Amino acid sequence: MSKASMARSKPHRPLKRGQADLTVVSSAGAKRKRVAGLDVLEILRQRIASHVLAPGSMLRENVLADEFGVSRARIREAFGALEERGLIVRIANRGAMVTRLDSKQIFEIFDVRIELEALCAREAARKAPDGGWDDLQVSFGQELEKKIAEGNFLAYLDALVALRKRMIQFADNSIAENMLDLVYDKAQVIARRVVILPGRAEFGRKLHLQLLEAFMARDAEAAERVKREIIASARETARKYQDFIL
């Protein structure tokens, strides 16, 4: 398959409001959208976080420039932002490689998350509007229990992402949000390794139901306590099975 054909077969994320809808013409004559610079960065971040690009994967400027329909300079800008986040390392004359996490980094991320997310949980319990958690309580109910039993861990991960976003939104603390954003991509990589470990997903689902109960009761102390338990137990599971997930 040619590079042009491969590029056309890739799914394209819609441009965000306010971004120019530019097009380029491929060598085969077919038009395709040029991805804006911010979208290039966000797409690559998501691919790394979701393990589409696994640790150790090589990223080539020319290949990505062709796929996204942008200049290599635009790809280098995205690489710079990814490198600042610690998601890639750039290699002279070769491109870039997705960073491999070592055990020290993994447990440092848990330590940072447990403090910042406990803060957000406490604040979200106090500030959330009435009914703000109702749909999420349903999301973590029997249907998700069934999916986990069937081995559908992606459904559980999606539910975690939705709850985390809502919690941070309601906490309304921009400093904590920005600091968590710096480690979130790596945290997602870790989560995808931990969630498949024996019993972890169902145990986590039950703990998150307890967290939602605390949120709905506006019990800030309980919300903070349960959030700490969730992250601490995930950290302990990762430590127990670190030979298998690293």
PDB file of C-alpha atoms in Angstrom:
ATOM      1  CA  MET A   1       0.000   0.000   0.000  1.00  0.00           C
ATOM      2  CA  SER A   2       1.355   3.485  -0.907  1.00  0.00           C
ATOM      3  CA  LYS A   3       1.919   6.216   1.652  1.00  0.00           C
ATOM      4  CA  ALA A   4      -0.891   8.236   0.061  1.00  0.00           C
ATOM      5  CA  SER A   5      -3.309   5.309   0.415  1.00  0.00           C
ATOM      6  CA  MET A   6      -2.280   4.718   4.010  1.00  0.00           C
ATOM      7  CA  ALA A   7      -2.781   8.388   4.830  1.00  0.00           C
ATOM      8  CA  ARG A   8      -6.279   8.390   3.305  1.00  0.00           C
ATOM      9  CA  SER A   9      -7.225   5.322   5.354  1.00  0.00           C
ATOM     10  CA  LYS A  10      -6.445   7.006   8.681  1.00  0.00           C
ATOM     11  CA  PRO A  11      -9.457   8.336  10.636  1.00  0.00           C
ATOM     12  CA  HIS A  12      -9.446  12.127  10.900  1.00  0.00           C
ATOM     13  CA  ARG A  13     -10.550  14.022  13.947  1.00  0.00           C
ATOM     14  CA  PRO A  14     -12.701  17.108  13.178  1.00  0.00           C
ATOM     15  CA  LEU A  15     -11.005  20.468  13.512  1.00  0.00           C
ATOM     16  CA  LYS A  16     -11.860  22.482  16.592  1.00  0.00           C
ATOM     17  CA  ARG A  17     -13.979  25.604  16.363  1.00  0.00           C
ATOM     18  CA  GLY A  18     -11.917  28.547  15.190  1.00  0.00           C
ATOM     19  CA  GLN A  19      -9.235  26.488  13.445  1.00  0.00           C
ATOM     20  CA  ALA A  20      -8.758  26.903   9.713  1.00  0.00           C
ATOM     21  CA  ASP A  21     -10.158  24.121   7.546  1.00  0.00           C
ATOM     22  CA  LEU A  22      -7.162  23.820   5.218  1.00  0.00           C
ATOM     23  CA  THR A  23      -6.792  21.158   2.539  1.00  0.00           C
ATOM     24  CA  VAL A  24      -3.893  19.684   0.633  1.00  0.00           C
ATOM     25  CA  VAL A  25      -3.820  17.547  -2.465  1.00  0.00           C
ATOM     26  CA  SER A  26      -2.143  14.144  -2.222  1.00  0.00           C
ATOM     27  CA  SER A  27       0.077  12.740  -4.927  1.00  0.00           C
ATOM     28  CA  ALA A  28      -2.905  10.736  -6.165  1.00  0.00           C
ATOM     29  CA  GLY A  29      -4.906  13.938  -6.653  1.00  0.00           C
ATOM     30  CA  ALA A  30      -7.396  13.377  -3.823  1.00  0.00           C
ATOM     31  CA  LYS A  31      -8.011  16.187  -1.361  1.00  0.00           C
ATOM     32  CA  ARG A  32      -7.650  15.587   2.375  1.00  0.00           C
ATOM     33  CA  LYS A  33      -7.750  17.922   5.364  1.00  0.00           C
ATOM     34  CA  ARG A  34      -4.608  19.323   6.836  1.00  0.00           C
ATOM     35  CA  VAL A  35      -4.567  18.776  10.586  1.00  0.00           C
ATOM     36  CA  ALA A  36      -3.995  21.914  12.651  1.00  0.00           C
ATOM     37  CA  GLY A  37      -0.869  22.059  14.830  1.00  0.00           C
ATOM     38  CA  LEU A  38      -2.743  21.702  18.112  1.00  0.00           C
ATOM     39  CA  ASP A  39      -4.620  18.688  16.760  1.00  0.00           C
ATOM     40  CA  VAL A  40      -1.356  17.001  15.745  1.00  0.00           C
ATOM     41  CA  LEU A  41      -0.138  17.299  19.329  1.00  0.00           C
ATOM     42  CA  GLU A  42      -3.422  16.073  20.836  1.00  0.00           C
ATOM     43  CA  ILE A  43      -3.680  13.116  18.444  1.00  0.00           C
ATOM     44  CA  LEU A  44      -0.133  12.011  19.265  1.00  0.00           C
ATOM     45  CA  ARG A  45      -0.756  12.460  22.991  1.00  0.00           C
ATOM     46  CA  GLN A  46      -3.837  10.251  22.759  1.00  0.00           C
ATOM     47  CA  ARG A  47      -2.024   7.595  20.748  1.00  0.00           C
ATOM     48  CA  ILE A  48       0.718   7.420  23.370  1.00  0.00           C
ATOM     49  CA  ALA A  49      -1.705   7.406  26.311  1.00  0.00           C
ATOM     50  CA  SER A  50      -3.838   4.657  24.749  1.00  0.00           C
ATOM     51  CA  HIS A  51      -0.840   2.499  23.825  1.00  0.00           C
ATOM     52  CA  VAL A  52      -1.538   2.797  20.092  1.00  0.00           C
ATOM     53  CA  LEU A  53       2.042   4.045  20.204  1.00  0.00           C
ATOM     54  CA  ALA A  54       3.635   1.778  22.796  1.00  0.00           C
ATOM     55  CA  PRO A  55       6.779   2.639  24.776  1.00  0.00           C
ATOM     56  CA  GLY A  56       9.776   2.292  22.487  1.00  0.00           C
ATOM     57  CA  SER A  57       7.809   3.073  19.310  1.00  0.00           C
ATOM     58  CA  MET A  58       9.681   5.216  16.785  1.00  0.00           C
ATOM     59  CA  LEU A  59       8.073   8.400  15.415  1.00  0.00           C
ATOM     60  CA  ARG A  60       9.289   9.660  12.030  1.00  0.00           C
ATOM     61  CA  GLU A  61       8.866  13.294  11.049  1.00  0.00           C
ATOM     62  CA  ASN A  62       8.368  12.589   7.345  1.00  0.00           C
ATOM     63  CA  VAL A  63       5.815   9.817   7.926  1.00  0.00           C
ATOM     64  CA  LEU A  64       3.726  11.935  10.316  1.00  0.00           C
ATOM     65  CA  ALA A  65       4.002  15.035   8.118  1.00  0.00           C
ATOM     66  CA  ASP A  66       2.609  12.993   5.221  1.00  0.00           C
ATOM     67  CA  GLU A  67      -0.173  11.473   7.337  1.00  0.00           C
ATOM     68  CA  PHE A  68      -1.369  14.786   8.791  1.00  0.00           C
ATOM     69  CA  GLY A  69      -0.701  16.920   5.714  1.00  0.00           C
ATOM     70  CA  VAL A  70       1.526  19.393   7.551  1.00  0.00           C
ATOM     71  CA  SER A  71       5.127  20.515   7.318  1.00  0.00           C
ATOM     72  CA  ARG A  72       7.930  18.684   9.092  1.00  0.00           C
ATOM     73  CA  ALA A  73       8.473  21.899  11.054  1.00  0.00           C
ATOM     74  CA  ARG A  74       4.945  21.488  12.472  1.00  0.00           C
ATOM     75  CA  ILE A  75       5.759  17.919  13.472  1.00  0.00           C
ATOM     76  CA  ARG A  76       8.962  19.085  15.155  1.00  0.00           C
ATOM     77  CA  GLU A  77       6.899  21.601  17.162  1.00  0.00           C
ATOM     78  CA  ALA A  78       4.637  18.773  18.338  1.00  0.00           C
ATOM     79  CA  PHE A  79       7.704  16.678  19.189  1.00  0.00           C
ATOM     80  CA  GLY A  80       9.033  19.553  21.301  1.00  0.00           C
ATOM     81  CA  ALA A  81       5.804  19.722  23.310  1.00  0.00           C
ATOM     82  CA  LEU A  82       5.722  15.930  23.750  1.00  0.00           C
ATOM     83  CA  GLU A  83       9.357  15.960  24.877  1.00  0.00           C
ATOM     84  CA  GLU A  84       8.596  18.651  27.473  1.00  0.00           C
ATOM     85  CA  ARG A  85       5.901  16.350  28.868  1.00  0.00           C
ATOM     86  CA  GLY A  86       8.376  13.485  29.026  1.00  0.00           C
ATOM     87  CA  LEU A  87       6.356  11.419  26.560  1.00  0.00           C
ATOM     88  CA  ILE A  88       9.082  11.079  23.931  1.00  0.00           C
ATOM     89  CA  VAL A  89      12.830  11.404  23.579  1.00  0.00           C
ATOM     90  CA  ARG A  90      14.268  12.845  20.385  1.00  0.00           C
ATOM     91  CA  ILE A  91      17.116  11.042  18.674  1.00  0.00           C
ATOM     92  CA  ALA A  92      19.453  12.957  16.367  1.00  0.00           C
ATOM     93  CA  ASN A  93      18.902  12.149  12.672  1.00  0.00           C
ATOM     94  CA  ARG A  94      16.374   9.424  13.529  1.00  0.00           C
ATOM     95  CA  GLY A  95      13.196  11.118  14.802  1.00  0.00           C
ATOM     96  CA  ALA A  96      11.763  10.376  18.227  1.00  0.00           C
ATOM     97  CA  MET A  97      10.913   7.431  20.445  1.00  0.00           C
ATOM     98  CA  VAL A  98       8.042   7.010  22.893  1.00  0.00           C
ATOM     99  CA  THR A  99       9.487   7.083  26.403  1.00  0.00           C
ATOM    100  CA  ARG A 100       9.728   3.875  28.395  1.00  0.00           C
ATOM    101  CA  LEU A 101       8.599   4.298  32.006  1.00  0.00           C
ATOM    102  CA  ASP A 102      10.742   2.791  34.726  1.00  0.00           C
ATOM    103  CA  SER A 103       9.474   1.703  38.138  1.00  0.00           C
ATOM    104  CA  LYS A 104      10.710   4.862  39.864  1.00  0.00           C
ATOM    105  CA  GLN A 105       8.721   7.092  37.494  1.00  0.00           C
ATOM    106  CA  ILE A 106       5.606   4.952  37.809  1.00  0.00           C
ATOM    107  CA  PHE A 107       5.495   5.214  41.595  1.00  0.00           C
ATOM    108  CA  GLU A 108       6.371   8.918  41.535  1.00  0.00           C
ATOM    109  CA  ILE A 109       3.317   9.470  39.318  1.00  0.00           C
ATOM    110  CA  PHE A 110       1.142   7.608  41.819  1.00  0.00           C
ATOM    111  CA  ASP A 111       2.535   9.797  44.627  1.00  0.00           C
ATOM    112  CA  VAL A 112       1.725  13.010  42.742  1.00  0.00           C
ATOM    113  CA  ARG A 113      -1.734  11.855  41.750  1.00  0.00           C
ATOM    114  CA  ILE A 114      -2.749  10.779  45.234  1.00  0.00           C
ATOM    115  CA  GLU A 115      -2.215  14.294  46.599  1.00  0.00           C
ATOM    116  CA  LEU A 116      -3.638  16.299  43.708  1.00  0.00           C
ATOM    117  CA  GLU A 117      -6.635  14.073  43.018  1.00  0.00           C
ATOM    118  CA  ALA A 118      -7.484  13.859  46.726  1.00  0.00           C
ATOM    119  CA  LEU A 119      -7.589  17.665  46.720  1.00  0.00           C
ATOM    120  CA  CYS A 120      -9.838  17.676  43.652  1.00  0.00           C
ATOM    121  CA  ALA A 121     -12.128  15.048  45.147  1.00  0.00           C
ATOM    122  CA  ARG A 122     -12.568  17.084  48.325  1.00  0.00           C
ATOM    123  CA  GLU A 123     -13.320  20.281  46.405  1.00  0.00           C
ATOM    124  CA  ALA A 124     -15.597  18.582  43.877  1.00  0.00           C
ATOM    125  CA  ALA A 125     -17.705  17.116  46.686  1.00  0.00           C
ATOM    126  CA  ARG A 126     -18.275  20.614  48.016  1.00  0.00           C
ATOM    127  CA  LYS A 127     -18.823  22.479  44.738  1.00  0.00           C
ATOM    128  CA  ALA A 128     -20.676  20.076  42.428  1.00  0.00           C
ATOM    129  CA  PRO A 129     -24.199  21.122  41.364  1.00  0.00           C
ATOM    130  CA  ASP A 130     -27.222  19.069  42.349  1.00  0.00           C
ATOM    131  CA  GLY A 131     -27.502  16.018  40.100  1.00  0.00           C
ATOM    132  CA  GLY A 132     -23.988  16.466  38.804  1.00  0.00           C
ATOM    133  CA  TRP A 133     -23.021  12.844  39.455  1.00  0.00           C
ATOM    134  CA  ASP A 134     -26.257  11.008  38.627  1.00  0.00           C
ATOM    135  CA  ASP A 135     -25.275   9.747  35.168  1.00  0.00           C
ATOM    136  CA  LEU A 136     -21.883   8.582  36.385  1.00  0.00           C
ATOM    137  CA  GLN A 137     -23.427   6.550  39.182  1.00  0.00           C
ATOM    138  CA  VAL A 138     -25.392   4.713  36.493  1.00  0.00           C
ATOM    139  CA  SER A 139     -22.244   4.336  34.367  1.00  0.00           C
ATOM    140  CA  PHE A 140     -20.462   2.465  37.169  1.00  0.00           C
ATOM    141  CA  GLY A 141     -23.420   0.174  37.862  1.00  0.00           C
ATOM    142  CA  GLN A 142     -24.437  -3.310  36.787  1.00  0.00           C
ATOM    143  CA  GLU A 143     -23.839  -2.814  33.064  1.00  0.00           C
ATOM    144  CA  LEU A 144     -20.195  -1.942  33.681  1.00  0.00           C
ATOM    145  CA  GLU A 145     -19.906  -4.851  36.125  1.00  0.00           C
ATOM    146  CA  LYS A 146     -21.057  -7.152  33.327  1.00  0.00           C
ATOM    147  CA  LYS A 147     -18.624  -5.680  30.815  1.00  0.00           C
ATOM    148  CA  ILE A 148     -15.716  -6.109  33.205  1.00  0.00           C
ATOM    149  CA  ALA A 149     -16.702  -9.734  33.791  1.00  0.00           C
ATOM    150  CA  GLU A 150     -16.610 -10.193  30.007  1.00  0.00           C
ATOM    151  CA  GLY A 151     -13.102  -8.695  29.855  1.00  0.00           C
ATOM    152  CA  ASN A 152     -14.165  -5.360  28.351  1.00  0.00           C
ATOM    153  CA  PHE A 153     -11.637  -3.253  30.219  1.00  0.00           C
ATOM    154  CA  LEU A 154     -11.860  -0.389  27.717  1.00  0.00           C
ATOM    155  CA  ALA A 155     -15.387   0.343  28.950  1.00  0.00           C
ATOM    156  CA  TYR A 156     -14.024   0.625  32.490  1.00  0.00           C
ATOM    157  CA  LEU A 157     -11.192   2.914  31.364  1.00  0.00           C
ATOM    158  CA  ASP A 158     -13.685   5.136  29.519  1.00  0.00           C
ATOM    159  CA  ALA A 159     -15.796   5.393  32.671  1.00  0.00           C
ATOM    160  CA  LEU A 160     -12.712   6.366  34.694  1.00  0.00           C
ATOM    161  CA  VAL A 161     -11.838   9.104  32.204  1.00  0.00           C
ATOM    162  CA  ALA A 162     -15.375  10.515  32.352  1.00  0.00           C
ATOM    163  CA  LEU A 163     -15.381  10.549  36.168  1.00  0.00           C
ATOM    164  CA  ARG A 164     -11.940  12.110  36.372  1.00  0.00           C
ATOM    165  CA  LYS A 165     -12.915  14.903  33.967  1.00  0.00           C
ATOM    166  CA  ARG A 166     -16.112  15.631  35.876  1.00  0.00           C
ATOM    167  CA  MET A 167     -14.289  15.667  39.209  1.00  0.00           C
ATOM    168  CA  ILE A 168     -11.676  18.125  37.948  1.00  0.00           C
ATOM    169  CA  GLN A 169     -14.345  20.280  36.332  1.00  0.00           C
ATOM    170  CA  PHE A 170     -16.339  20.548  39.552  1.00  0.00           C
ATOM    171  CA  ALA A 171     -13.211  21.042  41.700  1.00  0.00           C
ATOM    172  CA  ASP A 172     -12.575  24.230  39.716  1.00  0.00           C
ATOM    173  CA  ASN A 173      -8.884  24.498  40.652  1.00  0.00           C
ATOM    174  CA  SER A 174      -6.894  25.509  37.574  1.00  0.00           C
ATOM    175  CA  ILE A 175      -3.494  24.957  39.234  1.00  0.00           C
ATOM    176  CA  ALA A 176      -4.301  21.373  40.230  1.00  0.00           C
ATOM    177  CA  GLU A 177      -5.845  20.772  36.807  1.00  0.00           C
ATOM    178  CA  ASN A 178      -2.725  21.967  34.981  1.00  0.00           C
ATOM    179  CA  MET A 179      -0.406  19.930  37.211  1.00  0.00           C
ATOM    180  CA  LEU A 180      -2.481  16.783  36.710  1.00  0.00           C
ATOM    181  CA  ASP A 181      -2.515  17.385  32.976  1.00  0.00           C
ATOM    182  CA  LEU A 182       1.276  17.122  32.957  1.00  0.00           C
ATOM    183  CA  VAL A 183       1.196  13.549  34.287  1.00  0.00           C
ATOM    184  CA  TYR A 184      -2.131  12.353  32.909  1.00  0.00           C
ATOM    185  CA  ASP A 185      -0.802  10.846  29.676  1.00  0.00           C
ATOM    186  CA  LYS A 186       1.711   8.745  31.579  1.00  0.00           C
ATOM    187  CA  ALA A 187      -0.934   7.867  34.151  1.00  0.00           C
ATOM    188  CA  GLN A 188      -3.124   6.522  31.333  1.00  0.00           C
ATOM    189  CA  VAL A 189      -0.294   4.319  30.102  1.00  0.00           C
ATOM    190  CA  ILE A 190       0.082   2.900  33.615  1.00  0.00           C
ATOM    191  CA  ALA A 191      -3.686   2.466  34.041  1.00  0.00           C
ATOM    192  CA  ARG A 192      -3.918   0.351  30.900  1.00  0.00           C
ATOM    193  CA  ARG A 193      -1.348  -2.028  32.353  1.00  0.00           C
ATOM    194  CA  VAL A 194      -2.830  -2.168  35.857  1.00  0.00           C
ATOM    195  CA  VAL A 195      -6.502  -2.534  34.893  1.00  0.00           C
ATOM    196  CA  ILE A 196      -5.997  -5.968  33.322  1.00  0.00           C
ATOM    197  CA  LEU A 197      -4.388  -7.402  36.455  1.00  0.00           C
ATOM    198  CA  PRO A 198      -6.438 -10.035  38.342  1.00  0.00           C
ATOM    199  CA  GLY A 199      -9.492  -8.535  40.051  1.00  0.00           C
ATOM    200  CA  ARG A 200      -8.309  -4.942  39.752  1.00  0.00           C
ATOM    201  CA  ALA A 201     -11.055  -3.546  37.491  1.00  0.00           C
ATOM    202  CA  GLU A 202     -13.990  -4.879  39.529  1.00  0.00           C
ATOM    203  CA  PHE A 203     -12.380  -3.811  42.800  1.00  0.00           C
ATOM    204  CA  GLY A 204     -11.801  -0.373  41.330  1.00  0.00           C
ATOM    205  CA  ARG A 205     -15.378  -0.140  40.069  1.00  0.00           C
ATOM    206  CA  LYS A 206     -16.731  -0.770  43.572  1.00  0.00           C
ATOM    207  CA  LEU A 207     -14.407   1.841  45.072  1.00  0.00           C
ATOM    208  CA  HIS A 208     -15.524   4.389  42.485  1.00  0.00           C
ATOM    209  CA  LEU A 209     -19.147   3.732  43.407  1.00  0.00           C
ATOM    210  CA  GLN A 210     -18.190   4.566  46.997  1.00  0.00           C
ATOM    211  CA  LEU A 211     -16.537   7.744  45.736  1.00  0.00           C
ATOM    212  CA  LEU A 212     -19.687   8.720  43.849  1.00  0.00           C
ATOM    213  CA  GLU A 213     -21.788   8.090  46.945  1.00  0.00           C
ATOM    214  CA  ALA A 214     -19.532  10.470  48.875  1.00  0.00           C
ATOM    215  CA  PHE A 215     -19.819  13.053  46.097  1.00  0.00           C
ATOM    216  CA  MET A 216     -23.597  12.826  46.042  1.00  0.00           C
ATOM    217  CA  ALA A 217     -23.735  13.177  49.833  1.00  0.00           C
ATOM    218  CA  ARG A 218     -21.400  16.218  49.609  1.00  0.00           C
ATOM    219  CA  ASP A 219     -19.148  14.455  52.118  1.00  0.00           C
ATOM    220  CA  ALA A 220     -15.786  16.057  51.293  1.00  0.00           C
ATOM    221  CA  GLU A 221     -13.802  14.092  53.886  1.00  0.00           C
ATOM    222  CA  ALA A 222     -15.178  10.760  52.674  1.00  0.00           C
ATOM    223  CA  ALA A 223     -14.541  11.702  49.041  1.00  0.00           C
ATOM    224  CA  GLU A 224     -10.922  12.532  49.802  1.00  0.00           C
ATOM    225  CA  ARG A 225     -10.469   9.338  51.815  1.00  0.00           C
ATOM    226  CA  VAL A 226     -11.926   7.077  49.126  1.00  0.00           C
ATOM    227  CA  LYS A 227      -9.943   8.799  46.377  1.00  0.00           C
ATOM    228  CA  ARG A 228      -6.751   8.197  48.307  1.00  0.00           C
ATOM    229  CA  GLU A 229      -7.734   4.553  48.788  1.00  0.00           C
ATOM    230  CA  ILE A 230      -8.386   4.149  45.053  1.00  0.00           C
ATOM    231  CA  ILE A 231      -4.947   5.431  44.035  1.00  0.00           C
ATOM    232  CA  ALA A 232      -3.103   3.761  46.922  1.00  0.00           C
ATOM    233  CA  SER A 233      -4.631   0.383  46.078  1.00  0.00           C
ATOM    234  CA  ALA A 234      -3.753   0.807  42.402  1.00  0.00           C
ATOM    235  CA  ARG A 235      -0.195   1.672  43.408  1.00  0.00           C
ATOM    236  CA  GLU A 236       0.009  -1.424  45.601  1.00  0.00           C
ATOM    237  CA  THR A 237      -1.323  -3.593  42.768  1.00  0.00           C
ATOM    238  CA  ALA A 238       1.278  -2.130  40.416  1.00  0.00           C
ATOM    239  CA  ARG A 239       4.005  -2.783  42.967  1.00  0.00           C
ATOM    240  CA  LYS A 240       2.871  -6.383  43.448  1.00  0.00           C
ATOM    241  CA  TYR A 241       2.883  -7.102  39.713  1.00  0.00           C
ATOM    242  CA  GLN A 242       5.616  -4.718  38.569  1.00  0.00           C
ATOM    243  CA  ASP A 243       7.644  -7.517  36.996  1.00  0.00           C
ATOM    244  CA  PHE A 244       4.722  -8.126  34.628  1.00  0.00           C
ATOM    245  CA  ILE A 245       3.769  -4.524  33.745  1.00  0.00           C
ATOM    246  CA  LEU A 246       7.177  -2.898  33.228  1.00  0.00           C
TER     247      LEU A 246
END
